[in-house]
Structures are given as structure tokens and as C-alpha cells.
Amino acid sequence: MIKHLSISNLAVIRELEVSFGPGLNIITGETGAGKSILIDAVGLLVGGRASADVIRTGAASAVVEGEFVNGGVSQLVRRVIRAGGASRTFVNDEPVKLDELSSLANSWVDLHGQHEHQSLLRVATHLDFLDAYAGLLPDREVLAHTYGYLVQVSRDLERLSDQVARAAEVQQLQLFQLKELDDADLSLEEEEALGREHRLLAQADELHRLLAAVENRLLKDETSLAGEAGALLKQLERYEQLSPELGQLHERLAALKVELEDLAYEAGRYGLTVTPDPQRLAQIEGRLGELETVKRKYGGSIPSAMKQRASLREALAAFDASDEQLVRLREERERLSSAYAAECQALSRQRLVARVQLAEAVMDTLTRLDMPGARMEVRLDNVADKKGLCVIDGQAYKSDAGGFDQVEFYLSPNPGEDLRPLAKIASGGEVSRIMLGIKTVLAEYDQVGSLIFDEIDSGISGSTAELVGVALKELARARQVIVITHLPQIAARGDHHLTVSKSVIEGRTESAVRVVEGAARQREIARLLSGAEITGAGLDQAAELLAPSSRKASVNSHG
């Protein structure tokens, strides 16, 4: 779950600290107050792309920091976005790459309203959700073990077969090549060091003259820069007491003179070390020539040649493999292949049943969310692949540790619309409601710690809002849920309620967040009911929505 969020100079937010709790967290506020910026900030913390456009006007950088707690372990994430467009990412104060953060954060947060962080929109997760729903994960573990062993045995068999087949014709050549590589005594560090030394010695005369010229021009010439700086310094001494600025100029010029003299001494000292050495130069060129010959023959670089040497050693070590070893491996592969195919088919048969049950459960939930015309289909496909390890009746299929089924969720939100891949449904409140329905069904199987809904109340009101509120409350029993809403029926069900407001301070718009409880929360619910002008009737209605008895009755009436 998200425990704490800190934002500096992001869009209209100058400085902001906000904490979230377990259960259902509600965020309300007037349009344009900056509610979605909080969600954008969370998006940055789970790997979202950043641009300099998000930095508050006049600021050099924006900083977003958040604390995530999963399984009792806290992770502190910080993103720094600079005006130049570059950003830096840290997890527990250690720098990480953005793709590493995205991978790490997959189980932390699902953002609904920004597709890239929705786990259900990643087709690769659909098989996992179906198997979890059907209780097939233990069977998947058995299958994965069989698959892993089959992959390893297949690789061993292929490698050993190739080695034995090539043995007679290539063994002598490989022995010769290995000796040549061993004699070369390859080292990337040596090549780099020789290259540096060669470049230095090849230009020793010119460099020696250049360093002498630098020393003379800076210090030894009659018109040296250090001398001229000294002359100017004496002239400036007559006036340095006239103002602090002149005193500062005097100090800086004096420092510059010292730096010029130091540079001159350093150039002279280093120039003494740069001396021609034709014998050493020839020796280096000879060794580099040897290395170049080896590189041309074995991959074009020292690392490639070293890799080739390792491969040769491995190949030669395998030449003792016997025909008896090959027979044993072939028998083992055949046994594993049969077992793997049988396990794949057994899982597939169970998935065919479970996919209908899952689709029906989701459609039932969507009906209760006032989407009675929505249709869902869980599709299972098998793709032929001549390299696949799952072979059934002579046909090989694309497969992996999850079997040979390709699973994808298809959905039609409204009557008359074709079923389309869930990942391609347009964004908005409708999709957020669909996601809520699916998440509700899969709640006990989904390992994501926090769910965030940004547009779930788009286009709904009244009884539908009440249904959505009930579903969100149910979903929040097992995990943290954060919802931005304009609807009082949803807001009243929150375990924690935050309001976002904006104001103009010294000519600049700023957003602020505060926790509302008690009477303040009642007024906020009343504002959602009646608008800016809060009425007594609005306050009474807000009190009714917030009453525990009202919420309990509503939950019971809707299941």
C-alpha cells in the first residue's frame, strides 16, 4: 500500500505532504484543484515517463517521493525531474533505472485511468488471473517444474549431439585454435593500457613542446599571463578599499594569478615525464599487432576472442561424451515431453471450464455495477510452432512454463458492440468500472497492494454511483483502494477522506491537501451534493449518507 506521498514543484503543487491509510481512501475537490496531480505523482513513482513540462513554473526541478509498504517491508522511492528533461530515480536511496522501477512496482500499484500501470491491460497476466481464479496454481507449479527440466534436457541433448557430430572433423582445428588463444594471453585491460601508452609515446615530441609552450605562456615569458595578472593586481590594490566589490575583484584576480602559476608548474612537471622512447614504442606496436591478428580471427575484439576461448574449452571437454550418454538423454527427453504434453492438456481442459465461470462471474458483477449489457469472454488459443516443446499428435505448439494456452480477456461494454481485447478498450470511466468489476471478482487472487481509480465516476450518478460505492468498499476490505470522485454516494463510503483545494498566493496558484473528518467531512459531502452553496438540506442528506446504519443497509440491499 501507499503510506506516504511527498511532492515538490510538480505542476501547481509547490510543497505537499499526504498520507494514505488502509481500506478505501477518498480524494475530492473542485475541478482543477489538482486531484489528478496526486495520481500523476504516484504514476511517476511506479515508473511513469516524465517530462520537464510537469515542473512548476520557475522551479529548477520537481521531486516526488513515496513510501510503499508490502508484506511489512517499506520501500522508499524518489523521482527527481530536472528542467533539462533528465530525471533520476532512487529506491531506498539507491539509484535505479526506470525499467527496473517499473518491474519492481508491478505488484505495488494498479492505476486505472493511466493504462501503462494496469496489470489487467497486460495480456501476459491474463493466464495468471484465470489459473488463480480456477485454483490451478499448484498444477502450474508442477507443469513449470516439468517444463524447466524438459528445456534443460533438450538443451543438453542438442549440445551433446552437435559436439559428437563435429568431433572427428573439428577436434584438431579446435585444439590448434585454443592453443593460439592461450598463447596470446588475452587481457582487455592490457589492450587498453597499451593503447593509452602508444598514443602518448606516438605524440611525445609534440606533447613535450606543447607543455613547454603552456608553461612559458602562463609563467616564464616576459608577457606571461601570470605576469600580466600580477601587474593588474598591483594596479587594483590602490583601489580595493574603495568598495566591497573592488575588494572581491582583487581577491578573485589574486586567486587567478595563483591558479595560473600552479597550472604552469603542473604543465612543466608533467612535460618532464613525457619523453620519446622509440624502443618501447616499437615493443608496444608489436604486441598490439599480435592482439589485432587474434582479434581479426576470433570475433573482432578481445572479449569476443576470450568468449571464443571459453567456448572451445567447453567443446573440447565434451568430446568424451559417449553414444550411451546420448541414448540416455534421448530417452529422458521423450519421457519428459510426453509428461509435459499430458500436463498441458490437463490444464487446458480445466481452463476451458474455468474461463466460462470467470466470464459469467465478471458479467454478473458488471450487471450489479449497472452495466447489464456488458459481455466478457476469456479466449484460449493454441499457436502452432515447429520449435515448441508441447507436441500433441505430432503437432508442436508454442508453449512455456504456463502450458500451451494463449489466454486473453475480451470485453464488450455495451450491447451491439463487438468483443474486443481488454487492452484495446478506450480509457475513461467506463473502463474504470469494467476494471472494478474484474478486480472485484479476482480480488483474492490479485497480489497488487494498491488500486487507484481516477475516472471511475465518469458518466454515472444516482443508483449506479451507489452500486460502485458498494463495490469499492468491498474491494477495499482486502487491499488499499484510492479513488478520486465527484460523487457523494462514493465519497461517503471512504475509510479516509482527503480534499484538494487550490488558492492564489502571491500571484501563484497552489494546491493543498487536508484530511477531513467529522463536521468538515459532512460539509464536503454536502458540497458534492449541492455545489458551492451548502444548504441545511444538503448537510442533512450528507449526514444520512455518512451514517453507519445507512451504509450498512445499502451494502445489504446490493448483496
JSON list of N, CA and C in Angstrom, two decimals, residues 84 86 120 153 167 251 289 302 342 346 355 368 393 396 398 412 418 447 464 485 493 512-513 526 542 554:
[
{"chain": "A", "resi": 84, "resn": "GLY", "atom": "N", "xyz": [16.06, 20.32, -17.50]},
{"chain": "A", "resi": 84, "resn": "GLY", "atom": "CA", "xyz": [16.70, 19.90, -18.74]},
{"chain": "A", "resi": 84, "resn": "GLY", "atom": "C", "xyz": [16.06, 18.68, -19.37]},
{"chain": "A", "resi": 86, "resn": "ALA", "atom": "N", "xyz": [16.06, 15.57, -18.03]},
{"chain": "A", "resi": 86, "resn": "ALA", "atom": "CA", "xyz": [16.57, 14.34, -17.43]},
{"chain": "A", "resi": 86, "resn": "ALA", "atom": "C", "xyz": [15.92, 14.12, -16.07]},
{"chain": "A", "resi": 120, "resn": "LEU", "atom": "N", "xyz": [-4.23, -5.63, -15.51]},
{"chain": "A", "resi": 120, "resn": "LEU", "atom": "CA", "xyz": [-5.17, -6.35, -16.36]},
{"chain": "A", "resi": 120, "resn": "LEU", "atom": "C", "xyz": [-5.03, -5.99, -17.83]},
{"chain": "A", "resi": 153, "resn": "VAL", "atom": "N", "xyz": [17.01, -30.58, -20.41]},
{"chain": "A", "resi": 153, "resn": "VAL", "atom": "CA", "xyz": [17.41, -31.83, -21.06]},
{"chain": "A", "resi": 153, "resn": "VAL", "atom": "C", "xyz": [17.50, -31.64, -22.57]},
{"chain": "A", "resi": 167, "resn": "ALA", "atom": "N", "xyz": [32.89, -33.88, -33.70]},
{"chain": "A", "resi": 167, "resn": "ALA", "atom": "CA", "xyz": [34.13, -34.26, -33.02]},
{"chain": "A", "resi": 167, "resn": "ALA", "atom": "C", "xyz": [35.25, -34.63, -33.98]},
{"chain": "A", "resi": 251, "resn": "GLU", "atom": "N", "xyz": [40.50, 39.98, -4.78]},
{"chain": "A", "resi": 251, "resn": "GLU", "atom": "CA", "xyz": [40.68, 38.61, -4.28]},
{"chain": "A", "resi": 251, "resn": "GLU", "atom": "C", "xyz": [40.62, 37.60, -5.41]},
{"chain": "A", "resi": 289, "resn": "GLY", "atom": "N", "xyz": [50.00, -5.47, -32.53]},
{"chain": "A", "resi": 289, "resn": "GLY", "atom": "CA", "xyz": [49.84, -6.19, -33.79]},
{"chain": "A", "resi": 289, "resn": "GLY", "atom": "C", "xyz": [49.42, -7.64, -33.56]},
{"chain": "A", "resi": 302, "resn": "ILE", "atom": "N", "xyz": [38.78, -8.28, -28.08]},
{"chain": "A", "resi": 302, "resn": "ILE", "atom": "CA", "xyz": [39.36, -9.13, -27.03]},
{"chain": "A", "resi": 302, "resn": "ILE", "atom": "C", "xyz": [38.27, -9.91, -26.29]},
{"chain": "A", "resi": 342, "resn": "ALA", "atom": "N", "xyz": [0.95, -34.10, -21.63]},
{"chain": "A", "resi": 342, "resn": "ALA", "atom": "CA", "xyz": [-0.21, -34.55, -20.86]},
{"chain": "A", "resi": 342, "resn": "ALA", "atom": "C", "xyz": [-0.63, -33.51, -19.83]},
{"chain": "A", "resi": 346, "resn": "ALA", "atom": "N", "xyz": [-4.17, -31.43, -19.65]},
{"chain": "A", "resi": 346, "resn": "ALA", "atom": "CA", "xyz": [-4.99, -31.49, -18.43]},
{"chain": "A", "resi": 346, "resn": "ALA", "atom": "C", "xyz": [-5.32, -30.08, -17.94]},
{"chain": "A", "resi": 355, "resn": "ARG", "atom": "N", "xyz": [-12.84, -20.70, -17.69]},
{"chain": "A", "resi": 355, "resn": "ARG", "atom": "CA", "xyz": [-12.96, -19.44, -18.44]},
{"chain": "A", "resi": 355, "resn": "ARG", "atom": "C", "xyz": [-14.41, -19.00, -18.54]},
{"chain": "A", "resi": 368, "resn": "ARG", "atom": "N", "xyz": [-24.30, -5.76, -11.65]},
{"chain": "A", "resi": 368, "resn": "ARG", "atom": "CA", "xyz": [-24.53, -5.07, -10.37]},
{"chain": "A", "resi": 368, "resn": "ARG", "atom": "C", "xyz": [-23.91, -3.69, -10.34]},
{"chain": "A", "resi": 393, "resn": "ASP", "atom": "N", "xyz": [-0.10, -35.27, -30.84]},
{"chain": "A", "resi": 393, "resn": "ASP", "atom": "CA", "xyz": [-0.44, -35.93, -32.11]},
{"chain": "A", "resi": 393, "resn": "ASP", "atom": "C", "xyz": [0.45, -35.44, -33.25]},
{"chain": "A", "resi": 396, "resn": "ALA", "atom": "N", "xyz": [3.53, -29.60, -32.98]},
{"chain": "A", "resi": 396, "resn": "ALA", "atom": "CA", "xyz": [4.21, -28.84, -31.93]},
{"chain": "A", "resi": 396, "resn": "ALA", "atom": "C", "xyz": [3.53, -27.49, -31.76]},
{"chain": "A", "resi": 398, "resn": "LYS", "atom": "N", "xyz": [3.45, -23.60, -29.58]},
{"chain": "A", "resi": 398, "resn": "LYS", "atom": "CA", "xyz": [4.16, -22.61, -28.76]},
{"chain": "A", "resi": 398, "resn": "LYS", "atom": "C", "xyz": [3.77, -22.82, -27.31]},
{"chain": "A", "resi": 412, "resn": "SER", "atom": "N", "xyz": [-17.02, -6.53, -24.26]},
{"chain": "A", "resi": 412, "resn": "SER", "atom": "CA", "xyz": [-17.89, -5.59, -24.97]},
{"chain": "A", "resi": 412, "resn": "SER", "atom": "C", "xyz": [-18.65, -4.82, -23.90]},
{"chain": "A", "resi": 418, "resn": "ASP", "atom": "N", "xyz": [-18.92, -5.17, -30.68]},
{"chain": "A", "resi": 418, "resn": "ASP", "atom": "CA", "xyz": [-18.15, -6.39, -30.80]},
{"chain": "A", "resi": 418, "resn": "ASP", "atom": "C", "xyz": [-17.25, -6.58, -29.59]},
{"chain": "A", "resi": 447, "resn": "GLN", "atom": "N", "xyz": [-2.37, -9.88, -6.46]},
{"chain": "A", "resi": 447, "resn": "GLN", "atom": "CA", "xyz": [-1.37, -9.56, -5.44]},
{"chain": "A", "resi": 447, "resn": "GLN", "atom": "C", "xyz": [-1.02, -8.07, -5.38]},
{"chain": "A", "resi": 464, "resn": "THR", "atom": "N", "xyz": [-26.40, 4.05, -9.78]},
{"chain": "A", "resi": 464, "resn": "THR", "atom": "CA", "xyz": [-25.15, 3.45, -10.25]},
{"chain": "A", "resi": 464, "resn": "THR", "atom": "C", "xyz": [-23.99, 3.85, -9.35]},
{"chain": "A", "resi": 485, "resn": "THR", "atom": "N", "xyz": [-13.13, 11.11, -6.77]},
{"chain": "A", "resi": 485, "resn": "THR", "atom": "CA", "xyz": [-14.55, 11.09, -7.12]},
{"chain": "A", "resi": 485, "resn": "THR", "atom": "C", "xyz": [-15.19, 12.46, -6.93]},
{"chain": "A", "resi": 493, "resn": "ARG", "atom": "N", "xyz": [-18.47, 6.53, 1.51]},
{"chain": "A", "resi": 493, "resn": "ARG", "atom": "CA", "xyz": [-18.09, 5.19, 1.94]},
{"chain": "A", "resi": 493, "resn": "ARG", "atom": "C", "xyz": [-16.61, 5.07, 2.31]},
{"chain": "A", "resi": 512, "resn": "ALA", "atom": "N", "xyz": [-3.41, 22.41, -2.25]},
{"chain": "A", "resi": 512, "resn": "ALA", "atom": "CA", "xyz": [-3.16, 21.92, -0.90]},
{"chain": "A", "resi": 512, "resn": "ALA", "atom": "C", "xyz": [-4.10, 20.74, -0.64]},
{"chain": "A", "resi": 513, "resn": "VAL", "atom": "N", "xyz": [-3.69, 19.85, 0.26]},
{"chain": "A", "resi": 513, "resn": "VAL", "atom": "CA", "xyz": [-4.49, 18.68, 0.62]},
{"chain": "A", "resi": 513, "resn": "VAL", "atom": "C", "xyz": [-4.68, 18.67, 2.13]},
{"chain": "A", "resi": 526, "resn": "ALA", "atom": "N", "xyz": [-21.71, 17.44, 1.67]},
{"chain": "A", "resi": 526, "resn": "ALA", "atom": "CA", "xyz": [-22.79, 18.36, 1.31]},
{"chain": "A", "resi": 526, "resn": "ALA", "atom": "C", "xyz": [-22.42, 19.20, 0.09]},
{"chain": "A", "resi": 542, "resn": "ALA", "atom": "N", "xyz": [-26.11, 14.78, 3.69]},
{"chain": "A", "resi": 542, "resn": "ALA", "atom": "CA", "xyz": [-24.74, 14.30, 3.87]},
{"chain": "A", "resi": 542, "resn": "ALA", "atom": "C", "xyz": [-24.64, 13.47, 5.15]},
{"chain": "A", "resi": 554, "resn": "SER", "atom": "N", "xyz": [-27.33, -0.16, 2.82]},
{"chain": "A", "resi": 554, "resn": "SER", "atom": "CA", "xyz": [-27.06, -0.12, 1.39]},
{"chain": "A", "resi": 554, "resn": "SER", "atom": "C", "xyz": [-26.27, -1.33, 0.94]}
]
